[in-house]
Amino acid sequence: MQTTSKEAPTKAGDKFLPLDIAVVGAGLGGLAAAYLLGRAGHRVTVFEAASTITDVGAGIQLSPNVTRLLARWGLGEKVKELAFVPQTLSLRRYKNGEVVGWRKWGEIMERDYGAPYCHIHRADIHNILFEHAKPYINFRPSSTVVSVDPSVPSLTLASGEIIRTQVVIGADGVHSRIRSILVGKPDSATPTGDAAYRTLIPTSLMLKDPELKELVNEGANCWMGPKRHVVGYCVRRKELYNLVLIHPCKGTNETTREVDCDVMRKDFEGFEPRVQKLLSLVDSALVWSLMDRKPLDSWVHKDSKVCLLGDACHPMLPYRAQGAAMAIEDAAVLGNLLSRVTQRNQVPALLQAYQDLRLPRATLAQDESRMNQLTFHLEDGPDQERRDNSMRAAMEVALKELRGEIADTTCVGSENMWGDKEKNDRSFGYDADVHVEKWWAENSGRVLAKAKL
Ligand SMILES: Cc1cc2nc3c(=O)[nH]c(=O)nc-3n(C[C@H](O)[C@H](O)[C@H](O)COP(=O)(O)OP(=O)(O)OC[C@H]3O[C@@H](n4cnc5c(N)ncnc54)[C@H](O)[C@@H]3O)c2cc1C
Ligand SMILES: *[C@@H]1O[C@H](CO)[C@@H](O)[C@H](O)[C@H]1NC(C)=O
Ligand SMILES: *[C@@H]1O[C@H](CO)[C@@H](O)[C@H](O)[C@H]1NC(C)=O
């Protein structure tokens, strides 16, 4: 079923050298990488443990730095069709719903970053990527990879089958087996002390209630309370309302499992009436514990034939909603770099470049996510008041800008991370391909010279 695109956008022209590449994991990051590598002309096989591309999951957020990439890959319209573009982000006080932090999103994101901020169901973006990648890949479902020999490199499947290849990309998610082989020691995750509930509410139920109706039409909401917060937004063309509820929990089980909805309601009983109403509409929910992992020193095995991508190398806590974004961005960088191969001995330099371009940014996103845990969960008191005042100040600036009273909306260091324009520019203005082009302009001489040896 392998097809190679005639108009393969390889950067290496006639001299392009197709490689055998194994991608482990058909998640969002793995599929995005497989698509780009296959389209460039590599022979890509994707090994996935699950038997099909399933419909599991709930909402994920795609920031402009990712929707920009998706649009470039020809997926802009499909994403827009299924996604929800929130018009505003409101950060609220848990007790009474007072908005303390606020920002206009919607067309402002398009204006400032040339791409929308989207909320989408994971299953929708997963299907979109799978359909797009399919013509360029050999897909192997029900194929759990149990071990890797990084020097060959080769993979061993649960069935006992051994596959020799030339490059292995470990995109096997937060519990990555490839990571443990690469790092050479067991995974050490530390509890954050938090767990997350996740549930979806049909918006048809919310539209019947005038108070909840506003929430459907408005945009994204975050209610900040002591040691806990709630995030709510629409997905799937506003058919479903996605709720994520972070709360203290001693457990350490990261597997998602069903939870008693009454236990969940009890955890949030101090929250404003609309949150109570939302939770009364819920008849099933999932829970999982949030575990933190330190950034890795390296994403590439020393033999330079195996690398990691996405949650496998930088699992993100959900406090900044960047897990999917970062995995897709990794794929863009790796795909762009490996489309330039003309000789096999260039691969180590290109994998190293992938790590150099991505690791600092992924680490920063991990740190920022961790920081939001503290910011969102302050107990009522002076620190919380200081936070809210800082957010209010940024909101004032945003409102003034909207009224055309000021042009400069920089609120450097605001407690509302999304109110800090400088931070937004760094995050959302980032264009993965531009960074690769810049690196290539500076380093291609060295990489190509090496190839001639
Ligand atoms: C089923 C599922 C549901 C999710 N739902 C949500 C959600 O609702 N909201 C949210 O924000 N995030 C969700 N996530 C996480 C989110 O998809 C990731 O944080 C993000 O997209 C990064 O993607 P990734 O490609 O690195 O990893 P993932 O998307 O986790 O994909 C990893 C893939 O590797 C496969 N795999 C794992 N081990 C092996 C192996 N040994 N051999 C072969 N294949 C293997 C897994 O089956 C999976 O398909 C979910 C992840 C999964 C797997
Ligand atoms: C975690 O929960 C899952 C799903 O309920 C269960 O199968 C698994 O045994 C649990 N793991 C631990 C370590 O308790
Ligand atoms: C987009 O920006 C966020 C915010 O910092 C970042 O965490 C994420 O990795 C970026 N995603 C992409 C695809 O660049």
Coordinates of C-alpha atoms and ligand atoms in Angstrom, one line a residue:
M1 CA 0.0 0.0 0.0
Q2 CA 3.1 2.2 0.0
T3 CA 2.7 5.1 -2.4
T4 CA 5.2 7.8 -2.9
S5 CA 3.9 11.2 -3.9
K6 CA 5.1 12.5 -7.2
E7 CA 5.2 16.0 -6.0
A8 CA 7.0 15.0 -2.8
P9 CA 8.1 18.2 -1.2
T10 CA 11.6 16.9 -0.4
K11 CA 14.1 19.6 0.1
A12 CA 16.9 17.5 -1.3
G13 CA 15.7 17.4 -4.9
D14 CA 16.9 14.5 -7.2
K15 CA 19.6 13.5 -4.7
F16 CA 17.0 12.7 -2.0
L17 CA 17.7 9.4 -0.3
P18 CA 14.6 7.5 0.9
L19 CA 15.0 5.7 4.2
D20 CA 13.1 2.9 6.0
I21 CA 11.6 4.6 9.0
A22 CA 9.6 3.0 11.7
V23 CA 7.2 5.2 13.8
V24 CA 6.1 3.6 17.0
G25 CA 2.7 4.9 18.1
A26 CA -0.1 6.3 15.9
G27 CA -1.0 9.1 18.3
L28 CA -1.2 12.7 17.1
G29 CA 2.6 13.2 17.1
G30 CA 3.4 9.9 15.4
L31 CA 0.8 10.3 12.7
A32 CA 1.9 13.9 12.0
A33 CA 5.5 12.8 11.7
A34 CA 4.6 9.7 9.6
Y35 CA 2.6 11.9 7.2
L36 CA 5.5 14.4 6.7
L37 CA 8.1 11.7 6.3
G38 CA 6.0 9.6 3.9
R39 CA 5.1 12.7 1.9
A40 CA 8.8 13.5 1.6
G41 CA 9.4 10.1 0.0
H42 CA 10.6 8.0 2.9
R43 CA 9.3 4.4 3.4
V44 CA 7.3 4.8 6.6
T45 CA 5.7 2.0 8.7
V46 CA 3.6 3.0 11.7
F47 CA 3.3 0.4 14.5
E48 CA 0.3 0.9 16.8
A49 CA -0.6 -1.2 19.8
A50 CA -4.4 -0.5 19.4
S51 CA -6.4 -2.5 16.9
T52 CA -8.0 0.6 15.3
I53 CA -7.9 4.4 15.4
T54 CA -10.4 4.7 18.2
D55 CA -12.9 7.4 19.1
V56 CA -11.6 7.8 22.7
G57 CA -10.6 11.0 24.4
A58 CA -12.2 14.4 24.8
G59 CA -11.1 18.0 24.2
I60 CA -7.7 19.2 23.2
Q61 CA -6.4 22.6 22.4
L62 CA -4.6 23.6 19.3
S63 CA -2.8 26.9 19.5
P64 CA -2.0 29.1 16.5
N65 CA 1.5 27.7 16.2
V66 CA 0.0 24.3 15.5
T67 CA -3.1 25.3 13.4
R68 CA -0.6 27.2 11.2
L69 CA 1.2 24.0 10.5
L70 CA -2.0 22.0 9.9
A71 CA -3.2 24.6 7.4
R72 CA 0.2 24.4 5.6
W73 CA -0.3 20.6 5.3
G74 CA -3.7 21.2 3.7
L75 CA -5.8 20.5 6.8
G76 CA -7.0 24.0 7.7
E77 CA -10.5 23.7 6.4
K78 CA -11.1 20.2 7.9
V79 CA -9.9 21.4 11.3
K80 CA -12.1 24.5 11.2
E81 CA -15.1 22.4 10.2
L82 CA -14.9 20.2 13.3
A83 CA -13.2 22.5 15.8
F84 CA -14.6 25.3 17.9
V85 CA -12.9 28.7 17.9
P86 CA -13.4 30.3 21.3
Q87 CA -14.0 34.1 21.1
T88 CA -12.8 34.8 24.6
L89 CA -10.8 33.3 27.5
S90 CA -12.2 34.2 30.9
L91 CA -10.4 33.4 34.1
R92 CA -12.9 33.4 37.0
R93 CA -13.0 33.4 40.7
Y94 CA -14.4 30.0 41.8
K95 CA -16.8 31.3 44.4
N96 CA -18.9 33.7 42.4
G97 CA -17.7 33.4 38.8
E98 CA -16.3 36.9 38.8
V99 CA -14.1 37.4 35.8
V100 CA -10.7 38.5 37.0
G101 CA -8.7 37.7 33.8
W102 CA -10.0 38.1 30.3
R103 CA -8.7 38.1 26.8
K104 CA -10.4 38.4 23.4
W105 CA -9.4 35.4 21.2
G106 CA -11.2 34.5 18.0
E107 CA -10.2 36.8 15.2
I108 CA -7.5 38.5 17.4
M109 CA -5.5 35.3 17.2
E110 CA -5.9 35.2 13.5
R111 CA -4.9 38.9 13.3
D112 CA -1.8 38.6 15.5
Y113 CA -0.6 35.1 14.5
G114 CA -2.2 34.3 11.2
A115 CA -3.9 31.2 12.4
P116 CA -6.8 30.4 14.8
Y117 CA -6.8 29.1 18.3
C118 CA -9.0 26.0 18.2
H119 CA -10.7 23.5 20.6
I120 CA -11.2 20.1 19.1
H121 CA -12.2 16.6 20.1
R122 CA -9.1 14.4 20.2
A123 CA -10.8 11.8 18.1
D124 CA -11.6 14.4 15.4
I125 CA -8.1 15.6 14.9
H126 CA -6.8 12.1 15.2
N127 CA -9.0 10.9 12.4
I128 CA -8.1 14.0 10.3
L129 CA -4.4 13.2 10.7
F130 CA -4.9 9.5 10.1
E131 CA -6.8 10.0 6.8
H132 CA -4.2 12.5 5.6
A133 CA -1.3 10.2 6.5
K134 CA -2.8 6.9 5.1
P135 CA -1.7 7.2 1.5
Y136 CA 1.9 7.8 2.5
I137 CA 2.3 5.1 5.2
N138 CA 2.2 1.4 5.8
F139 CA -0.1 1.2 8.9
R140 CA 0.3 -1.8 11.3
P141 CA -2.4 -1.8 13.9
S142 CA -2.4 -4.4 16.8
S143 CA 1.4 -4.2 16.7
T144 CA 2.7 -3.6 20.2
V145 CA 6.5 -2.9 20.1
V146 CA 8.0 -4.7 23.1
S147 CA 11.7 -4.0 22.5
V148 CA 14.1 -2.1 20.4
D149 CA 17.7 -2.8 19.5
P150 CA 19.0 0.8 19.0
S151 CA 22.2 -0.3 17.2
V152 CA 20.7 -2.1 14.3
P153 CA 18.1 -0.6 14.6
S154 CA 15.3 -3.2 14.9
L155 CA 12.0 -3.6 16.6
T156 CA 10.5 -6.7 18.3
L157 CA 6.7 -6.9 18.3
A158 CA 4.6 -8.7 20.9
S159 CA 4.0 -11.4 18.3
G160 CA 7.7 -12.1 18.2
E161 CA 8.2 -10.6 14.8
I162 CA 11.5 -8.7 14.4
I163 CA 11.6 -5.7 12.0
R164 CA 14.9 -4.3 10.8
T165 CA 14.8 -0.7 9.7
Q166 CA 17.0 2.4 9.4
V167 CA 15.5 5.0 11.7
V168 CA 13.1 4.5 14.7
I169 CA 10.9 7.2 16.0
G170 CA 9.4 6.5 19.4
A171 CA 6.1 8.4 19.5
D172 CA 4.6 5.9 22.0
G173 CA 3.2 8.4 24.4
V174 CA 3.6 9.1 28.1
H175 CA 4.4 5.5 29.1
S176 CA 6.9 5.1 26.3
R177 CA 8.7 1.8 26.1
I178 CA 11.2 3.4 23.6
R179 CA 12.1 6.1 26.2
S180 CA 12.9 3.5 28.9
I181 CA 15.2 1.8 26.5
L182 CA 16.8 5.0 25.4
V183 CA 17.3 6.3 29.0
G184 CA 18.4 2.9 30.2
K185 CA 16.6 3.2 33.6
P186 CA 13.1 3.0 34.8
D187 CA 10.8 6.0 34.5
S188 CA 10.8 8.1 37.6
A189 CA 7.5 10.0 37.8
T190 CA 6.7 12.1 40.8
P191 CA 3.1 12.8 41.9
T192 CA 1.9 16.4 41.5
G193 CA -0.6 15.8 44.2
D194 CA -3.4 16.4 41.7
A195 CA -5.7 14.3 39.6
A196 CA -8.0 15.3 36.7
Y197 CA -11.6 14.5 36.0
R198 CA -12.8 14.7 32.4
T199 CA -16.3 14.7 31.1
L200 CA -18.3 15.8 28.1
I201 CA -21.8 17.4 28.3
P202 CA -24.1 17.6 25.3
T203 CA -24.6 21.3 24.7
S204 CA -28.2 20.6 23.9
L205 CA -28.7 20.2 27.6
M206 CA -27.0 23.4 28.4
L207 CA -28.8 25.5 25.9
K208 CA -32.1 24.8 27.8
D209 CA -30.7 26.8 30.7
P210 CA -30.2 30.5 30.2
E211 CA -27.2 30.7 32.6
L212 CA -25.5 27.7 31.0
K213 CA -26.4 28.9 27.5
E214 CA -24.0 31.8 27.9
L215 CA -21.2 29.4 28.6
V216 CA -21.8 27.6 25.3
N217 CA -21.7 30.7 23.3
E218 CA -18.9 32.5 25.1
G219 CA -15.6 30.8 24.7
A220 CA -13.2 29.2 27.1
N221 CA -13.7 29.5 30.9
C222 CA -11.4 28.7 33.7
W223 CA -12.6 28.8 37.4
M224 CA -9.7 29.1 39.8
G225 CA -10.1 27.9 43.3
P226 CA -8.0 26.8 46.3
K227 CA -6.0 23.7 45.2
R228 CA -8.3 23.1 42.2
H229 CA -9.6 24.6 39.0
V230 CA -12.1 23.8 36.3
V231 CA -11.7 24.4 32.5
G232 CA -14.7 24.3 30.2
Y233 CA -15.0 24.8 26.5
C234 CA -17.0 23.5 23.4
V235 CA -15.7 21.0 20.9
R236 CA -17.1 19.3 17.8
R237 CA -18.9 22.3 16.3
K238 CA -20.4 23.2 19.7
E239 CA -22.2 19.9 20.1
L240 CA -20.2 18.9 23.2
Y241 CA -19.0 20.9 26.2
N242 CA -15.6 19.6 27.5
L243 CA -14.9 19.9 31.2
V244 CA -11.6 19.2 32.9
L245 CA -11.5 19.4 36.7
I246 CA -8.2 19.4 38.4
H247 CA -8.3 18.6 42.2
P248 CA -6.0 17.3 45.0
C249 CA -5.6 13.5 45.0
K250 CA -3.2 11.2 46.7
G251 CA -3.4 8.5 44.1
T252 CA -0.7 7.9 41.5
N253 CA -2.6 5.8 38.9
E254 CA -2.2 7.5 35.5
T255 CA -4.6 5.2 33.7
T256 CA -7.9 6.9 33.0
R257 CA -10.8 5.1 34.7
E258 CA -14.5 5.7 35.5
V259 CA -15.2 7.7 38.6
D260 CA -18.3 8.1 40.8
C261 CA -19.9 11.4 39.7
D262 CA -21.0 12.2 43.3
V263 CA -17.4 12.0 44.4
M264 CA -16.5 14.5 41.7
R265 CA -19.4 16.8 42.6
K266 CA -18.3 16.8 46.2
D267 CA -14.8 17.9 45.2
F268 CA -16.2 21.0 43.6
E269 CA -19.1 21.9 45.9
G270 CA -17.5 25.2 46.9
F271 CA -17.7 26.4 43.3
E272 CA -20.3 28.9 41.9
P273 CA -23.8 27.7 40.9
R274 CA -23.1 27.4 37.2
V275 CA -20.4 24.9 37.9
Q276 CA -22.8 23.0 40.2
K277 CA -25.4 23.0 37.4
L278 CA -22.8 21.8 34.9
L279 CA -21.9 18.9 37.2
S280 CA -25.5 18.0 37.7
L281 CA -25.8 17.3 34.0
V282 CA -23.0 14.8 34.1
D283 CA -23.7 11.1 34.2
S284 CA -20.2 9.7 33.6
A285 CA -16.7 10.9 34.0
L286 CA -13.1 9.7 33.9
V287 CA -10.3 10.4 36.4
W288 CA -6.5 10.0 36.2
S289 CA -3.7 11.1 38.5
L290 CA -1.2 13.7 37.2
M291 CA 2.4 12.7 37.4
D292 CA 5.4 14.9 36.7
R293 CA 8.5 13.9 34.8
K294 CA 11.8 15.8 34.6
P295 CA 13.0 16.9 31.2
L296 CA 15.3 14.3 29.6
D297 CA 18.9 15.2 28.7
S298 CA 18.6 13.6 25.3
W299 CA 15.9 12.5 22.9
V300 CA 18.3 10.7 20.6
H301 CA 20.0 7.4 21.3
K302 CA 23.9 7.6 21.2
D303 CA 23.9 5.4 18.1
S304 CA 21.9 8.1 16.3
K305 CA 19.2 5.7 14.8
V306 CA 16.5 6.1 17.4
C307 CA 14.8 9.2 18.6
L308 CA 11.7 10.2 20.7
L309 CA 8.8 12.5 19.9
G310 CA 5.8 14.0 21.7
D311 CA 4.7 12.8 25.1
A312 CA 7.4 10.0 25.0
C313 CA 10.1 12.6 25.6
H314 CA 8.2 15.6 27.1
P315 CA 5.0 14.6 28.8
M316 CA 3.0 17.7 29.6
L317 CA 0.9 18.4 32.6
P318 CA -2.4 19.7 31.4
Y319 CA -2.2 23.1 33.2
R320 CA -1.3 24.9 30.0
A321 CA -3.0 22.6 27.4
Q322 CA 0.0 22.1 25.2
G323 CA 0.6 18.4 24.9
A324 CA -0.9 17.9 21.4
A325 CA 0.6 21.2 20.2
M326 CA 4.1 20.2 21.2
A327 CA 3.9 16.7 19.7
I328 CA 2.7 18.1 16.4
E329 CA 5.4 20.8 16.4
D330 CA 8.1 18.1 17.0
A331 CA 6.7 16.2 14.0
A332 CA 7.0 19.4 11.8
V333 CA 10.7 19.9 12.8
L334 CA 11.7 16.3 12.4
G335 CA 9.8 15.9 9.1
N336 CA 11.3 19.0 7.7
L337 CA 14.9 18.0 8.6
L338 CA 14.7 14.5 7.4
S339 CA 13.3 15.6 4.0
R340 CA 16.8 16.9 3.3
V341 CA 18.7 13.5 3.5
T342 CA 21.0 12.7 0.6
Q343 CA 23.3 10.3 2.3
R344 CA 22.7 8.1 5.4
N345 CA 25.6 9.5 7.3
Q346 CA 23.7 12.8 7.5
V347 CA 21.1 11.3 9.8
P348 CA 23.0 11.7 13.1
A349 CA 23.5 15.5 12.4
L350 CA 19.8 15.9 11.5
L351 CA 18.6 14.0 14.6
Q352 CA 20.9 16.1 16.7
A353 CA 19.5 19.3 15.1
Y354 CA 15.9 18.1 15.8
Q355 CA 16.8 17.7 19.5
D356 CA 18.7 21.1 19.6
L357 CA 15.7 22.9 18.0
R358 CA 13.0 21.2 20.1
L359 CA 14.3 20.3 23.6
P360 CA 14.7 23.8 25.0
R361 CA 11.3 24.8 23.8
A362 CA 9.6 21.7 25.1
T363 CA 11.3 22.1 28.5
L364 CA 10.1 25.7 28.7
A365 CA 6.5 24.6 27.9
Q366 CA 6.8 21.9 30.6
D367 CA 8.0 24.5 33.1
E368 CA 5.3 27.0 32.2
S369 CA 2.7 24.3 32.6
R370 CA 4.0 23.4 36.0
M371 CA 3.9 27.1 37.0
N372 CA 0.3 27.4 36.1
Q373 CA -0.5 24.7 38.7
L374 CA 0.7 27.2 41.4
T375 CA -0.9 30.2 39.9
F376 CA -4.3 28.6 39.4
H377 CA -4.5 26.9 42.8
L378 CA -3.8 29.6 45.3
E379 CA -5.7 29.6 48.6
D380 CA -7.9 32.6 49.2
G381 CA -5.7 35.3 50.7
P382 CA -3.1 37.9 49.9
D383 CA -1.3 35.9 47.2
Q384 CA -4.6 35.1 45.5
E385 CA -5.6 38.8 45.7
R386 CA -2.3 39.8 44.2
R387 CA -2.8 37.3 41.4
D388 CA -6.3 38.5 40.7
N389 CA -5.2 42.2 40.6
S390 CA -2.4 41.4 38.2
M391 CA -4.9 39.6 36.0
R392 CA -7.4 42.4 36.3
A393 CA -4.7 44.9 35.1
A394 CA -4.0 42.8 32.1
M395 CA -7.8 42.6 31.4
E396 CA -8.0 46.4 31.5
V397 CA -5.3 46.6 28.9
A398 CA -7.0 44.1 26.7
L399 CA -10.3 45.9 27.0
K400 CA -8.7 49.3 26.2
E401 CA -7.0 47.8 23.2
L402 CA -10.3 46.4 22.0
R403 CA -11.9 49.8 22.3
G404 CA -9.0 51.2 20.2
E405 CA -7.7 53.3 23.1
I406 CA -4.2 51.8 23.0
A407 CA -2.2 49.8 20.5
D408 CA 0.5 48.2 22.7
T409 CA -0.9 45.3 24.8
T410 CA 2.3 44.1 26.4
C411 CA 1.7 43.1 30.0
V412 CA 5.1 41.5 30.7
G413 CA 5.0 39.1 33.6
S414 CA 1.3 39.2 34.2
E415 CA -0.1 36.3 36.3
N416 CA -2.5 35.7 33.5
M417 CA 0.1 34.0 31.2
W418 CA -2.2 34.6 28.2
G419 CA -2.4 38.3 29.1
D420 CA 1.4 38.5 28.6
K421 CA 1.7 39.5 25.0
E422 CA 5.5 38.8 24.9
K423 CA 4.9 35.3 26.1
N424 CA 2.1 34.8 23.6
D425 CA 4.3 36.0 20.8
R426 CA 7.0 33.6 21.8
S427 CA 4.6 30.7 22.1
F428 CA 2.0 31.2 19.4
G429 CA 4.2 33.2 17.0
Y430 CA 6.6 30.3 16.8
D431 CA 6.8 28.8 13.3
A432 CA 8.5 25.4 13.4
D433 CA 9.4 25.4 9.7
V434 CA 11.0 28.9 9.9
H435 CA 13.3 27.6 12.7
V436 CA 14.4 24.7 10.6
E437 CA 15.0 26.8 7.5
K438 CA 17.2 29.1 9.6
W439 CA 19.2 26.2 11.1
W440 CA 19.6 24.7 7.6
A441 CA 20.9 28.0 6.2
E442 CA 23.6 28.1 9.0
N443 CA 24.5 24.4 9.0
S444 CA 23.8 22.8 5.6
G445 CA 27.5 23.3 4.5
R446 CA 28.7 21.2 7.5
V447 CA 26.1 18.5 7.0
L448 CA 26.6 18.2 3.2
A449 CA 30.4 18.2 3.6
K450 CA 30.2 15.4 6.0
A451 CA 28.2 13.4 3.5
K452 CA 30.9 13.6 1.0
L453 CA 33.5 12.0 3.2
Ligands
LIG1 C1 -6.4 7.1 24.0 C2 -5.9 8.5 24.3 C3 -6.8 9.5 24.6 C4 -6.4 10.8 24.9 N1 -7.3 11.7 25.2 C5 -6.9 13.0 25.5 C6 -7.8 14.0 25.8 O1 -9.0 13.8 25.8 N2 -7.3 15.3 26.0 C7 -6.0 15.6 26.0 O2 -5.6 16.7 26.2 N3 -5.1 14.6 25.7 C8 -5.5 13.3 25.5 N4 -4.6 12.4 25.2 C9 -3.1 12.7 25.2 C10 -2.7 13.5 24.0 O3 -3.2 12.8 22.8 C11 -1.2 13.6 24.0 O4 -0.8 14.3 25.1 C12 -0.7 14.4 22.8 O5 -1.5 14.4 21.7 C13 0.7 14.0 22.5 O6 0.6 12.9 21.6 P1 1.6 11.7 21.3 O7 1.5 11.4 19.9 O8 3.0 12.1 21.9 O9 1.1 10.5 22.2 P2 -0.3 9.8 22.3 O10 -1.3 10.6 21.6 O11 -0.5 9.4 23.7 O12 -0.1 8.5 21.4 C14 0.8 7.4 21.7 C15 0.3 6.2 20.8 O13 1.3 5.2 21.0 C16 0.6 4.0 21.1 N5 1.6 3.1 21.8 C17 2.0 3.1 23.1 N6 2.9 2.2 23.4 C18 3.0 1.5 22.3 C19 3.9 0.3 21.9 N7 4.7 -0.2 22.8 N8 3.8 -0.2 20.7 C20 3.0 0.4 19.7 N9 2.2 1.5 20.0 C21 2.2 2.0 21.3 C22 -0.6 4.3 21.9 O14 -1.6 3.3 21.7 C23 -1.0 5.6 21.3 O15 -1.8 5.5 20.1 C24 -5.0 11.0 24.9 C25 -4.0 10.1 24.6 C26 -4.5 8.8 24.2 C27 -3.5 7.7 23.8
LIG2 C1 -4.9 1.7 37.5 O1 -6.2 1.7 37.1 C2 -6.4 0.7 36.1 C3 -7.8 0.9 35.5 O2 -8.8 0.8 36.6 C4 -6.2 -0.7 36.6 O3 -6.4 -1.7 35.6 C5 -4.7 -0.8 37.1 O4 -4.5 -2.0 37.7 C6 -4.4 0.3 38.1 N1 -3.0 0.4 38.4 C7 -2.5 0.4 39.6 C8 -1.0 0.4 39.7 O5 -3.3 0.4 40.6
LIG3 C1 2.7 26.6 20.8 O1 2.9 27.4 21.9 C2 2.8 26.7 23.1 C3 2.8 27.7 24.2 O2 4.1 27.9 24.7 C4 3.9 25.7 23.2 O3 3.8 25.1 24.5 C5 3.7 24.7 22.1 O4 4.7 23.8 22.1 C6 3.7 25.4 20.8 N1 3.2 24.5 19.8 C7 3.8 24.4 18.7 C8 3.2 23.4 17.7 O5 4.7 25.2 18.4

